[in-house]
XYZ file of C-alpha atoms in Angstrom:
391
model
C 91.375 64.517 155.019
C 89.845 66.059 151.872
C 92.120 67.112 148.721
C 91.449 70.889 149.604
C 92.629 70.435 153.273
C 95.753 68.406 151.977
C 96.798 70.937 149.501
C 96.573 73.792 152.124
C 98.658 71.400 154.724
C 101.409 70.933 152.108
C 101.473 74.613 151.185
C 101.612 75.492 155.049
C 104.713 72.881 154.987
C 106.222 75.168 152.397
C 105.677 78.221 154.740
C 107.338 76.475 157.737
C 111.148 76.957 158.648
C 112.051 73.725 157.148
C 110.154 74.528 153.807
C 111.783 78.023 153.749
C 115.311 76.552 154.091
C 114.735 73.981 151.351
C 113.393 76.772 148.907
C 116.479 78.876 149.690
C 118.618 75.864 149.161
C 117.238 75.197 145.768
C 117.806 78.815 144.845
C 121.266 78.864 146.058
C 122.074 75.569 144.216
C 120.566 77.076 140.916
C 118.542 73.979 140.319
C 117.102 73.875 136.709
C 114.668 71.515 135.051
C 117.542 69.634 133.665
C 119.078 69.176 137.205
C 115.941 68.836 139.077
C 115.483 64.985 139.199
C 119.281 64.408 140.244
C 118.695 67.239 143.127
C 115.273 65.598 144.112
C 116.817 62.348 144.667
C 119.599 63.705 147.000
C 117.099 66.032 148.850
C 114.793 63.252 149.828
C 117.356 61.841 151.950
C 116.999 65.064 154.151
C 113.461 66.147 153.571
C 109.855 64.760 153.271
C 109.196 63.694 149.688
C 106.097 65.576 149.343
C 107.917 68.703 150.503
C 110.634 68.210 148.058
C 108.146 67.722 145.237
C 106.454 71.063 146.342
C 109.535 72.925 146.705
C 110.841 71.926 143.292
C 107.387 73.058 141.701
C 107.571 76.445 143.397
C 111.170 76.919 142.634
C 110.409 76.220 138.801
C 107.254 78.545 138.941
C 109.354 81.339 140.537
C 111.816 81.118 137.737
C 108.958 81.647 135.217
C 107.429 84.423 137.301
C 110.580 86.748 137.148
C 109.162 88.026 134.003
C 106.080 89.474 136.019
C 107.266 90.137 139.409
C 110.285 91.842 140.942
C 110.252 89.623 144.129
C 109.135 86.325 142.420
C 111.978 84.476 144.153
C 110.206 84.908 147.347
C 106.582 84.297 146.178
C 104.300 81.334 145.772
C 102.175 80.232 142.721
C 100.234 77.605 141.152
C 100.667 77.174 137.223
C 97.038 78.656 136.488
C 97.361 81.287 139.122
C 100.560 82.550 137.580
C 99.197 82.501 134.113
C 96.198 84.541 135.045
C 98.004 86.933 137.490
C 98.511 90.589 136.270
C 102.138 91.420 136.167
C 103.679 93.801 138.765
C 103.741 96.651 136.248
C 100.337 96.390 135.123
C 98.750 96.061 138.467
C 100.476 99.075 139.693
C 99.625 101.115 136.616
C 95.932 100.298 137.086
C 95.873 100.363 140.995
C 96.396 104.351 140.424
C 92.748 104.537 139.263
C 91.734 103.627 142.711
C 93.479 106.546 144.173
C 90.244 108.162 145.606
C 88.812 104.953 147.184
C 88.910 104.504 150.692
C 88.328 100.589 150.831
C 88.800 98.222 147.737
C 87.348 94.839 147.165
C 89.698 92.457 144.942
C 87.375 89.760 143.756
C 88.660 86.600 142.346
C 92.060 87.718 143.797
C 93.981 84.626 142.618
C 97.501 84.472 143.821
C 97.435 88.335 144.607
C 99.153 90.287 141.640
C 96.540 92.923 141.676
C 95.841 92.672 145.499
C 99.476 93.664 146.290
C 99.286 96.740 144.108
C 95.998 97.765 145.713
C 96.988 97.124 149.218
C 100.028 99.392 148.954
C 97.562 102.440 149.515
C 94.092 100.986 150.515
C 92.758 98.609 153.058
C 91.581 95.768 150.734
C 88.898 92.863 150.814
C 90.370 89.841 149.095
C 87.986 87.262 147.893
C 88.460 84.021 146.216
C 86.744 80.607 146.127
C 90.030 78.657 145.781
C 91.301 78.435 149.431
C 94.844 77.604 148.251
C 95.127 80.710 145.869
C 93.584 82.833 148.607
C 96.313 81.722 151.223
C 99.041 82.141 148.482
C 97.609 85.653 148.067
C 98.013 86.534 151.805
C 101.624 85.185 151.719
C 102.656 87.025 148.669
C 100.979 90.315 150.243
C 103.455 89.620 153.237
C 106.326 89.480 150.698
C 105.586 93.008 149.739
C 104.926 94.164 153.268
C 101.294 94.852 152.718
C 99.647 91.827 154.279
C 98.474 94.274 157.191
C 96.091 95.964 154.836
C 94.406 92.730 153.501
C 91.356 91.052 154.953
C 90.882 87.664 153.122
C 87.550 85.764 152.685
C 87.156 82.423 151.103
C 83.801 82.528 149.215
C 82.158 82.678 145.870
C 82.393 86.267 145.072
C 78.516 86.250 144.161
C 77.834 85.744 147.729
C 79.866 88.370 149.440
C 78.313 91.601 150.797
C 80.145 94.705 149.445
C 78.719 97.440 151.851
C 81.979 98.057 153.409
C 83.702 99.044 150.207
C 83.431 101.813 147.796
C 85.338 100.390 144.806
C 85.720 97.081 143.127
C 88.340 95.327 140.904
C 87.428 91.844 139.552
C 89.517 89.491 137.509
C 86.964 86.671 136.644
C 88.183 83.184 135.741
C 88.873 82.775 131.918
C 89.774 79.057 132.169
C 87.579 76.088 132.661
C 88.750 72.467 133.014
C 92.325 73.561 132.055
C 91.236 75.358 128.865
C 90.824 78.979 127.907
C 87.193 79.983 127.554
C 86.283 81.993 124.456
C 86.715 85.921 124.252
C 84.175 87.604 126.367
C 83.159 84.438 128.432
C 84.310 84.232 132.161
C 83.214 82.956 135.471
C 81.337 84.971 136.899
C 80.114 86.084 133.462
C 80.744 89.633 132.324
C 77.041 90.893 132.746
C 77.208 89.866 136.370
C 80.489 91.680 136.688
C 79.065 94.827 134.921
C 76.141 94.918 137.303
C 78.448 95.315 140.193
C 78.391 98.996 139.172
C 74.942 99.199 140.517
C 76.227 98.469 143.979
C 79.689 100.300 143.969
C 79.837 102.747 141.181
C 83.741 102.132 140.823
C 84.323 98.989 139.089
C 87.261 97.513 137.124
C 87.026 94.328 135.268
C 89.988 92.703 133.861
C 89.131 90.682 130.593
C 90.946 88.963 127.743
C 92.343 91.253 125.165
C 89.862 89.774 122.634
C 86.841 90.898 124.593
C 84.406 92.293 121.908
C 83.819 95.946 121.972
C 80.131 95.499 121.870
C 79.958 93.404 124.926
C 80.901 96.608 127.113
C 77.894 98.730 127.804
C 77.709 102.432 126.682
C 79.376 104.940 129.132
C 82.194 102.517 130.090
C 85.870 102.665 129.122
C 87.479 99.899 127.437
C 91.304 99.793 127.822
C 93.835 97.554 126.107
C 97.141 97.352 127.713
C 100.388 96.096 126.208
C 103.814 95.520 127.731
C 106.134 96.789 124.910
C 104.803 94.916 121.903
C 102.907 92.312 123.610
C 99.301 92.780 124.231
C 98.413 91.466 127.756
C 94.944 92.290 128.691
C 91.803 94.408 128.565
C 90.081 96.286 131.362
C 86.493 97.638 131.307
C 86.182 100.813 133.510
C 82.589 101.615 134.780
C 81.394 105.271 134.066
C 82.517 106.249 137.501
C 85.987 105.403 136.619
C 86.125 106.041 132.813
C 88.051 108.909 131.329
C 87.643 107.877 127.782
C 85.555 105.491 125.664
C 88.463 103.700 124.533
C 92.191 103.800 125.444
C 95.512 101.970 124.345
C 98.196 101.819 127.081
C 101.865 100.931 126.541
C 103.838 99.778 129.491
C 106.346 100.394 131.090
C 106.304 104.007 129.996
C 102.618 104.510 130.696
C 101.851 105.911 127.165
C 98.287 106.279 126.401
C 96.279 106.952 123.445
C 92.373 107.887 123.434
C 90.058 108.951 120.825
C 90.294 112.383 119.649
C 88.435 114.327 116.617
C 90.334 115.198 113.551
C 90.156 114.996 109.762
C 90.087 111.708 107.765
C 93.526 110.056 107.442
C 94.433 109.990 103.794
C 95.270 106.760 101.786
C 98.462 106.884 99.815
C 101.049 104.318 98.526
C 103.633 103.270 101.107
C 106.373 105.898 101.693
C 110.051 105.328 102.834
C 108.908 104.462 106.362
C 106.137 102.163 107.839
C 104.636 101.946 111.176
C 103.229 98.709 112.407
C 100.751 99.837 115.241
C 100.826 97.943 118.527
C 97.978 95.607 118.872
C 96.835 97.616 121.762
C 96.233 100.520 119.375
C 94.401 98.204 116.801
C 92.267 96.635 119.310
C 91.313 99.968 120.707
C 90.388 101.085 117.231
C 92.918 104.129 117.529
C 94.819 103.598 114.403
C 93.643 107.004 112.834
C 94.302 108.790 116.107
C 97.868 107.364 115.810
C 98.231 108.518 112.184
C 97.120 112.013 112.912
C 99.417 112.153 115.868
C 102.409 110.993 113.777
C 101.307 112.999 110.572
C 101.315 109.739 108.829
C 98.871 108.118 106.038
C 97.357 104.804 105.674
C 98.467 102.539 102.925
C 95.009 101.014 102.433
C 91.661 102.297 103.801
C 91.208 99.028 105.754
C 94.570 97.870 106.771
C 96.309 99.111 109.906
C 99.880 99.949 108.571
C 100.902 103.698 108.544
C 103.469 105.397 106.376
C 105.476 108.498 105.854
C 108.771 109.630 104.201
C 110.408 110.547 107.431
C 111.625 108.119 110.392
C 108.773 107.131 112.603
C 109.416 106.796 116.268
C 106.552 106.120 118.747
C 105.830 103.956 121.744
C 102.599 103.043 119.935
C 104.078 100.909 117.171
C 107.269 99.644 115.423
C 109.018 101.799 112.859
C 110.338 100.164 109.790
C 112.417 101.411 106.861
C 111.085 100.305 103.532
C 114.113 98.898 101.284
C 111.794 97.283 98.699
C 107.876 97.914 97.735
C 105.821 96.734 95.116
C 102.883 94.358 94.168
C 102.960 91.101 95.920
C 104.783 88.513 93.917
C 105.709 85.298 96.217
C 107.620 83.666 93.282
C 110.015 86.536 92.824
C 110.442 87.039 96.854
C 113.298 84.557 97.486
C 115.410 85.992 94.837
C 114.663 89.641 95.827
C 115.733 88.725 99.499
C 118.834 87.170 98.422
C 119.738 90.281 96.126
C 119.372 92.380 99.293
C 121.451 90.067 101.358
C 118.730 89.058 103.838
C 119.279 85.956 105.711
C 116.531 86.113 108.395
C 113.000 87.284 107.971
C 110.028 88.087 110.242
C 106.784 88.079 108.205
C 103.906 90.379 109.086
C 100.570 89.563 107.204
C 97.645 91.707 107.159
C 94.723 91.711 104.695
C 96.532 89.107 102.238
C 95.841 85.438 102.386
C 98.927 82.953 102.689
C 100.535 80.445 104.621
C 103.414 82.113 106.742
C 104.899 78.900 107.905
C 105.055 77.296 104.375
C 106.708 80.587 102.942
C 109.282 80.763 105.626
C 110.295 77.008 105.017
C 110.608 77.730 101.148
C 112.811 80.763 101.666
C 116.227 79.126 102.495
C 117.946 82.110 103.105
C 121.828 82.754 103.709
C 122.472 86.316 103.796
C 123.836 88.396 106.456
C 120.902 90.818 107.134
C 117.729 90.575 109.143
C 114.356 91.886 107.610
C 110.784 92.208 108.078
C 108.581 91.086 105.100
C 105.145 92.749 105.118
C 102.183 90.954 103.175
C 99.378 93.409 102.912
C 97.166 95.523 100.662
C 97.894 98.969 99.343
C 94.816 100.638 97.893
C 93.262 97.357 97.793
C 96.078 95.765 95.809
C 98.116 92.852 97.147
C 101.311 94.248 98.079
C 104.686 93.320 99.590
C 107.341 95.455 101.519
C 110.802 94.538 102.560
C 111.661 96.377 105.649
C 114.556 96.886 108.237
C 114.106 98.310 111.748
C 114.314 102.149 111.489
C 117.459 103.277 113.261
């Protein structure tokens, strides 16, 4: 039996009544990594050893997947499949772009994160070269009650005919040999994915958030998606699906920011409040749009921090209240933090060289307050700010 056939056979055992019973038992017993070894020894007296090993691996992955999926406790994963899978919130947000499609192709579908969201409203052709991931995608679609809308095909996506679909979503592999590829690299390559728009005009391509802007053709939209403060991914939308040139989106509230004309944003010294824009905003190149929306100014022409003298509340950035501001002086920083009763700090560094880890180790603080130390530049001068969260 080939390794591929063996992995499929072992997975089917997990789907069997015996496998289902074992997975439920692990969940009911609340097995943790700390108790897994003891549980494994006891369970092998009742279940095949391979089934116990595979069930314990699934149980651990399901625990990790709760951050991405509402029904993670019933789903199936591999570690690489979970890492690359879109979260339920992201997939559902993105699937709405396909509202006008009759049938969608999900290429490189993996374990089915996007497939589930797409199949809620469309027949979907699901394609993946990995037979285990494809079978997991089908099982996971069943967990969400949409398996009837899925036609699964094991193949290299470059060999699949797409004449039956009128829209495509593709999440090309960004890992090779267990390592992340460089930003902009994938398999299939980005140029191959872009060329799909010549066959099916409506195409969405998931990419790493570090994707260089100049690798996306003119007429396409490049969207950067963050969940709260964490930048998760980029999506390139073909001209048939684009509604802007660039977009920053913040989930779960589905707040979006797009380019808009306006006067230049002034540069002034830091005021009483600071805004640290979401990385989705900075990657999309929309800091000036955010500044105009907030009525804020830049503290430096090349640095993304924004400021104003009234509180800043926006889903597109973190609002901070400035309690100390002045030219950067690392030697005096520990004394200043002790004077302000600061015991815990988060350091944000932009535009100023320095070893953040070394600085944190040297501070040795004992105060009762938490603060953010901002190492940056103001009007091209090294500048430091001590901030607390805006109330």
